[in-house]
């Protein structure tokens, strides 16, 4: 009966609402907010680079498996104000770590980020918080030493203007690592960033999508996965799968079954990826095969000056070279001029370009209809949006007939 009561307590606990933090790329918070809302969860706050939402334990599993644009999913342990290391220590010790970390759990502060705060040394913040966690757990478990030979419970902390937010990382390896990109280009775009940029466009599975600088194939692969309704986290593992003190295994299985049930590999697509480098085309094909979407994408060796398509109302979504090396920078004006020229020759198309090249619009030859600032890591980039006309609706076509 003791085991039954333990299981019952676990299930009762799993039904309680918790706060979750989902970090993302700066500038893409609105995209992630919509994703979370579409999953059925309530948003409690949106800040630079992260969205906080409320859900039960099942939300932890579903968010990790279904979110395309998040970096990871954290359980929010608490928040407080701290201007000194003594305040940081005392406030950290007040948090109920025993609700999450068992006696044999391995715990540490994996990352500390500080902006405009009096406490700015990440290593000192990490060290002080670890000591405070140990002191708290010593008093609860009545132990002087912890083996830490069980499951891992890494902590992440954000400091902004002396306000401290503490989260427990449920994901482990970042969510952008879907598992399909075994080989990469020299400067690949992160999978979750590529997904977010596609989601910022009106592209849908029935429309044409071409990436003329496809590299390792990230844009086409992410688009194909969206078209087939393939959950980005369905084929990987998460740190919290080992947390049997917090979440029943059954919830992970239910989320995985839900993901499998909605996949549609029969959807018709016109997704194409071009690159001037034969090796990159081969890499993109192999990555698409690992992702299970190779039959949905046409990859081809083709230079940007050969970009063409016989149909109307397509989309170019691409990440052209930025010119980080001096010799590459010299070629950028001609490359962007060529891209702009080929785009102008496509009837009724839209084009979406992410680039750190400040003169992109000048050489493309047209001012973007919209321009969104997005941080790709520490690099400031711009998402240039050149919008073509909407295709006629079925009703419009019937009236013309």
PDB file of N, CA and C in Angstrom, residues 86 131 141 144 199:
ATOM      1  N   UNK A  86      24.972  38.164  -0.265  1.00  0.00           N
ATOM      2  CA  UNK A  86      24.279  37.683   0.926  1.00  0.00           C
ATOM      3  C   UNK A  86      22.775  37.551   0.649  1.00  0.00           C
ATOM      4  N   UNK A 131      25.871  26.774  -3.084  1.00  0.00           N
ATOM      5  CA  UNK A 131      26.040  26.646  -1.633  1.00  0.00           C
ATOM      6  C   UNK A 131      24.706  26.794  -0.909  1.00  0.00           C
ATOM      7  N   UNK A 141      16.885  17.141   4.335  1.00  0.00           N
ATOM      8  CA  UNK A 141      17.172  15.703   4.283  1.00  0.00           C
ATOM      9  C   UNK A 141      18.018  15.237   5.475  1.00  0.00           C
ATOM     10  N   UNK A 144      24.730  15.725   5.797  1.00  0.00           N
ATOM     11  CA  UNK A 144      25.832  16.683   5.678  1.00  0.00           C
ATOM     12  C   UNK A 144      26.537  16.585   4.321  1.00  0.00           C
ATOM     13  N   UNK A 199       7.584  30.666 -39.636  1.00  0.00           N
ATOM     14  CA  UNK A 199       6.289  30.939 -39.013  1.00  0.00           C
ATOM     15  C   UNK A 199       5.926  32.432 -39.050  1.00  0.00           C
TER      16      UNK A 199
END
